[in-house]
PDB file of C-alpha atoms in Angstrom:
ATOM      1  CA  MET A   1      27.007  13.482 185.536  1.00 90.00           C
ATOM      2  CA  ASN A   2      28.368  13.145 182.000  1.00 97.00           C
ATOM      3  CA  THR A   3      32.096  13.595 181.429  1.00 97.00           C
ATOM      4  CA  PHE A   4      33.787  14.908 178.298  1.00 97.00           C
ATOM      5  CA  PRO A   5      35.545  11.998 176.539  1.00 97.00           C
ATOM      6  CA  GLU A   6      39.301  11.419 176.679  1.00 95.00           C
ATOM      7  CA  ILE A   7      40.422  12.500 173.208  1.00 96.00           C
ATOM      8  CA  ALA A   8      43.507  14.188 171.743  1.00 92.00           C
ATOM      9  CA  ALA A   9      44.200  17.680 173.030  1.00 90.00           C
ATOM     10  CA  PRO A  10      42.904  20.596 170.947  1.00 90.00           C
ATOM     11  CA  ASN A  11      45.258  22.761 168.916  1.00 82.00           C
ATOM     12  CA  ILE A  12      46.357  25.582 171.215  1.00 74.00           C
ATOM     13  CA  SER A  13      47.777  28.590 169.387  1.00 63.00           C
ATOM     14  CA  SER A  14      51.279  29.728 170.241  1.00 49.00           C
ATOM     15  CA  ALA A  15      52.852  33.156 170.074  1.00 41.00           C
ATOM     16  CA  SER A  16      54.432  32.389 166.706  1.00 42.00           C
ATOM     17  CA  ASN A  17      51.240  30.958 165.228  1.00 47.00           C
ATOM     18  CA  CYS A  18      48.341  32.997 166.608  1.00 45.00           C
ATOM     19  CA  SER A  19      44.910  32.006 165.411  1.00 53.00           C
ATOM     20  CA  GLU A  20      41.450  31.469 166.773  1.00 60.00           C
ATOM     21  CA  SER A  21      42.149  27.882 167.814  1.00 73.00           C
ATOM     22  CA  PHE A  22      41.438  28.918 171.396  1.00 82.00           C
ATOM     23  CA  THR A  23      39.323  31.735 172.794  1.00 86.00           C
ATOM     24  CA  GLU A  24      38.020  32.537 176.263  1.00 87.00           C
ATOM     25  CA  ASN A  25      35.332  35.091 177.096  1.00 90.00           C
ATOM     26  CA  ILE A  26      33.848  36.214 180.387  1.00 89.00           C
ATOM     27  CA  ALA A  27      30.399  37.786 180.192  1.00 88.00           C
ATOM     28  CA  ASP A  28      30.025  40.984 182.180  1.00 86.00           C
ATOM     29  CA  SER A  29      26.911  41.050 184.331  1.00 85.00           C
ATOM     30  CA  THR A  30      26.891  44.776 185.080  1.00 86.00           C
ATOM     31  CA  ILE A  31      23.683  46.790 185.123  1.00 88.00           C
ATOM     32  CA  SER A  32      24.221  50.526 184.833  1.00 89.00           C
ATOM     33  CA  THR A  33      22.023  53.581 185.017  1.00 91.00           C
ATOM     34  CA  THR A  34      22.961  57.176 184.334  1.00 91.00           C
ATOM     35  CA  THR A  35      21.300  59.782 186.553  1.00 91.00           C
ATOM     36  CA  ASP A  36      20.036  63.200 185.469  1.00 91.00           C
ATOM     37  CA  ALA A  37      23.233  64.696 186.887  1.00 90.00           C
ATOM     38  CA  ASN A  38      25.215  62.337 184.620  1.00 92.00           C
ATOM     39  CA  TYR A  39      26.455  60.098 187.447  1.00 91.00           C
ATOM     40  CA  LYS A  40      26.696  56.447 186.586  1.00 92.00           C
ATOM     41  CA  ILE A  41      25.277  53.910 189.062  1.00 89.00           C
ATOM     42  CA  THR A  42      26.359  50.303 188.563  1.00 88.00           C
ATOM     43  CA  ARG A  43      25.749  46.939 190.209  1.00 86.00           C
ATOM     44  CA  PRO A  44      26.153  43.299 189.252  1.00 85.00           C
ATOM     45  CA  ARG A  45      23.098  41.690 187.643  1.00 86.00           C
ATOM     46  CA  THR A  46      24.124  38.275 188.939  1.00 83.00           C
ATOM     47  CA  THR A  47      26.644  36.931 191.414  1.00 83.00           C
ATOM     48  CA  LYS A  48      28.433  34.861 188.771  1.00 86.00           C
ATOM     49  CA  MET A  49      30.171  35.920 185.574  1.00 89.00           C
ATOM     50  CA  ILE A  50      29.810  33.142 182.999  1.00 91.00           C
ATOM     51  CA  SER A  51      32.892  32.005 181.079  1.00 94.00           C
ATOM     52  CA  THR A  52      32.806  30.591 177.556  1.00 95.00           C
ATOM     53  CA  TRP A  53      35.569  28.785 175.693  1.00 95.00           C
ATOM     54  CA  SER A  54      36.179  27.756 172.111  1.00 93.00           C
ATOM     55  CA  PHE A  55      38.711  25.063 171.165  1.00 93.00           C
ATOM     56  CA  SER A  56      39.747  23.763 167.760  1.00 92.00           C
ATOM     57  CA  TRP A  57      41.110  20.417 166.685  1.00 92.00           C
ATOM     58  CA  VAL A  58      43.013  20.115 163.403  1.00 88.00           C
ATOM     59  CA  ALA A  59      44.056  16.446 163.198  1.00 89.00           C
ATOM     60  CA  LEU A  60      41.580  14.406 165.234  1.00 94.00           C
ATOM     61  CA  SER A  61      41.786  10.663 164.580  1.00 96.00           C
ATOM     62  CA  ASP A  62      38.784   8.673 163.344  1.00 97.00           C
ATOM     63  CA  ASN A  63      38.482   6.960 166.753  1.00 97.00           C
ATOM     64  CA  ASP A  64      38.569  10.239 168.702  1.00 97.00           C
ATOM     65  CA  TYR A  65      36.124  11.785 166.228  1.00 97.00           C
ATOM     66  CA  ALA A  66      33.698   8.876 166.718  1.00 98.00           C
ATOM     67  CA  LEU A  67      33.922   9.226 170.534  1.00 97.00           C
ATOM     68  CA  LEU A  68      33.326  12.965 170.319  1.00 97.00           C
ATOM     69  CA  LYS A  69      30.426  12.642 167.886  1.00 98.00           C
ATOM     70  CA  THR A  70      28.720   9.993 170.043  1.00 98.00           C
ATOM     71  CA  PHE A  71      29.169  12.168 173.136  1.00 98.00           C
ATOM     72  CA  TRP A  72      27.772  15.258 171.368  1.00 97.00           C
ATOM     73  CA  LYS A  73      24.696  13.290 170.272  1.00 97.00           C
ATOM     74  CA  GLN A  74      24.221  12.173 173.891  1.00 97.00           C
ATOM     75  CA  VAL A  75      24.388  15.644 175.485  1.00 98.00           C
ATOM     76  CA  GLY A  76      23.653  18.052 172.607  1.00 97.00           C
ATOM     77  CA  LYS A  77      23.367  21.644 173.777  1.00 97.00           C
ATOM     78  CA  PHE A  78      20.870  20.697 176.481  1.00 97.00           C
ATOM     79  CA  ALA A  79      22.804  18.597 179.021  1.00 98.00           C
ATOM     80  CA  SER A  80      25.668  19.669 181.244  1.00 98.00           C
ATOM     81  CA  PHE A  81      28.862  17.699 181.707  1.00 98.00           C
ATOM     82  CA  SER A  82      32.192  17.783 183.491  1.00 98.00           C
ATOM     83  CA  TRP A  83      35.046  19.118 181.366  1.00 97.00           C
ATOM     84  CA  THR A  84      38.701  19.826 182.152  1.00 97.00           C
ATOM     85  CA  ASN A  85      40.034  22.974 180.533  1.00 95.00           C
ATOM     86  CA  PRO A  86      43.314  22.090 178.778  1.00 93.00           C
ATOM     87  CA  ILE A  87      44.680  25.597 179.422  1.00 91.00           C
ATOM     88  CA  ASP A  88      44.329  25.861 183.216  1.00 93.00           C
ATOM     89  CA  GLY A  89      43.716  22.183 184.113  1.00 95.00           C
ATOM     90  CA  GLN A  90      40.611  23.082 186.141  1.00 96.00           C
ATOM     91  CA  SER A  91      37.392  21.110 185.948  1.00 97.00           C
ATOM     92  CA  TYR A  92      34.194  22.967 185.042  1.00 97.00           C
ATOM     93  CA  ILE A  93      30.528  22.062 184.640  1.00 97.00           C
ATOM     94  CA  VAL A  94      29.684  23.168 181.097  1.00 98.00           C
ATOM     95  CA  ARG A  95      27.382  22.586 178.139  1.00 98.00           C
ATOM     96  CA  PHE A  96      28.035  22.907 174.430  1.00 98.00           C
ATOM     97  CA  SER A  97      26.979  26.310 173.127  1.00 96.00           C
ATOM     98  CA  GLY A  98      27.588  25.804 169.423  1.00 92.00           C
ATOM     99  CA  ASP A  99      26.736  23.273 166.768  1.00 95.00           C
ATOM    100  CA  PHE A 100      28.841  20.205 166.026  1.00 96.00           C
ATOM    101  CA  SER A 101      30.620  20.900 162.727  1.00 95.00           C
ATOM    102  CA  PHE A 102      33.737  18.964 161.715  1.00 96.00           C
ATOM    103  CA  GLN A 103      35.407  18.393 158.359  1.00 95.00           C
ATOM    104  CA  HIS A 104      37.668  15.531 157.312  1.00 95.00           C
ATOM    105  CA  ASN A 105      41.021  16.601 155.864  1.00 91.00           C
ATOM    106  CA  HIS A 106      42.736  13.593 154.320  1.00 90.00           C
ATOM    107  CA  PRO A 107      45.228  12.341 155.471  1.00 91.00           C
ATOM    108  CA  ALA A 108      45.521  14.509 158.623  1.00 90.00           C
ATOM    109  CA  GLY A 109      42.116  13.708 160.156  1.00 93.00           C
ATOM    110  CA  TRP A 110      39.116  15.628 161.410  1.00 95.00           C
ATOM    111  CA  GLN A 111      39.096  19.385 161.917  1.00 93.00           C
ATOM    112  CA  GLY A 112      36.525  21.418 163.828  1.00 93.00           C
ATOM    113  CA  THR A 113      35.728  23.717 166.718  1.00 92.00           C
ATOM    114  CA  LEU A 114      33.639  23.191 169.848  1.00 95.00           C
ATOM    115  CA  LYS A 115      32.231  25.934 172.035  1.00 95.00           C
ATOM    116  CA  PHE A 116      31.646  25.425 175.765  1.00 97.00           C
ATOM    117  CA  GLU A 117      29.752  27.621 178.237  1.00 97.00           C
ATOM    118  CA  GLU A 118      29.886  27.434 181.998  1.00 96.00           C
ATOM    119  CA  VAL A 119      26.688  26.284 183.681  1.00 95.00           C
TER     120      VAL A 119
END
């Protein structure tokens, strides 16, 4: 099993500086049908609701960027890996769900966002 590399923590927004540096979504798996009498019948489509996360880095060092880039090339969006969520500290089996896109901002470092989806 692949493991997400040990790199600097992502930028987590705070109450005084809210941004989209961190997002979490949980996909609803509900199937619903409305009857002729206008009653709604619902049930879960699956037994698991999939979570997705998005984290941003704003000042990633060249070394951390190189580790991350090498890891992304190894797993792409096709392979799963173990990842520890920096918000709740729990370990999840995830895959990348978005493209690798980072920009270098001199002299601060690399800036970009990664998207993860639960497997």
